[in-house]
Amino acid sequence: EKGFDGPILIDTGTSDQFIDLLKPEALAHAVAERRQQATLRMQPGYDHSYFFIASFMRDHIAHHAEALWAVMD
């Protein structure tokens, strides 16, 4: 309802066994409705495993570092 005052980055695997619970389409709708600054990425072939997390961890660390630097400027 309130959103977040900053950019968000979310990755979801297209083969995630919990995709029906995660509801990425509902999140995309809420983000658009709220006009939240967000990058929502669907990663083909990935599930909810360690390998999924390990594959995109660098992107998320860079995303958070960039957000922190923006706050400090």
C-alpha positions as a printed Julia matrix, in Angstrom:
73×3 Matrix{Float64}:
  0.0     0.0     0.0
  2.66    2.5     0.97
  5.45    1.46   -1.37
  9.11    2.02   -0.77
 10.98    5.27   -1.23
 13.7     3.92   -3.47
 14.41    1.53   -6.3
 13.82   -2.2    -5.93
 15.25   -5.15   -7.84
 13.49   -8.5    -7.87
 14.49  -11.65   -9.74
 12.18  -14.64  -10.08
 12.96  -17.88  -11.85
 10.46  -19.0   -14.47
 10.82  -22.58  -13.17
 10.42  -21.62   -9.5
  8.35  -24.27   -7.74
  6.78  -21.52   -5.61
  5.83  -19.21   -8.48
  2.12  -19.66   -7.73
  2.78  -18.33   -4.2
  5.17  -15.58   -5.28
  2.69  -14.23   -7.85
  5.13  -12.09   -9.86
  2.3   -10.8   -12.06
  0.5    -9.43   -8.98
  3.71   -7.75   -7.86
  4.19   -6.22  -11.32
  0.63   -4.88  -11.18
  1.15   -3.41   -7.69
  4.45   -1.82   -8.73
  2.83   -0.22  -11.77
 -0.19    0.96   -9.78
  2.02    2.5    -7.11
  4.48    3.85   -9.7
  7.23    2.25   -7.69
 10.7     2.48   -9.21
 11.41   -1.21   -9.79
 13.17   -3.73  -11.96
 11.34   -7.05  -12.02
 13.23   -9.74  -13.9
 11.98  -13.19  -14.86
 14.97  -15.51  -15.24
 14.3   -18.36  -17.72
 14.92  -21.87  -16.44
 15.81  -20.94  -12.86
 14.06  -22.41   -9.83
 14.17  -21.46   -6.13
 17.61  -22.97   -5.48
 21.0   -21.83   -4.22
 22.18  -21.72   -7.85
 19.52  -19.15   -8.67
 20.62  -16.95   -5.77
 24.31  -17.39   -6.58
 23.7   -16.51  -10.23
 22.23  -13.08   -9.52
 23.79  -12.13   -6.16
 26.34   -9.82   -7.77
 23.57   -7.8    -9.45
 21.76   -7.39   -6.14
 24.86   -6.34   -4.22
 25.6    -3.75   -6.92
 21.98   -2.56   -6.77
 22.13   -2.05   -2.99
 25.55   -0.39   -3.16
 24.27    2.05   -5.76
 21.21    2.85   -3.63
 23.38    3.41   -0.56
 25.72    5.74   -2.45
 22.71    7.71   -3.69
 21.57    8.26   -0.1
 25.05    9.34    1.01
 25.43   11.98   -1.73
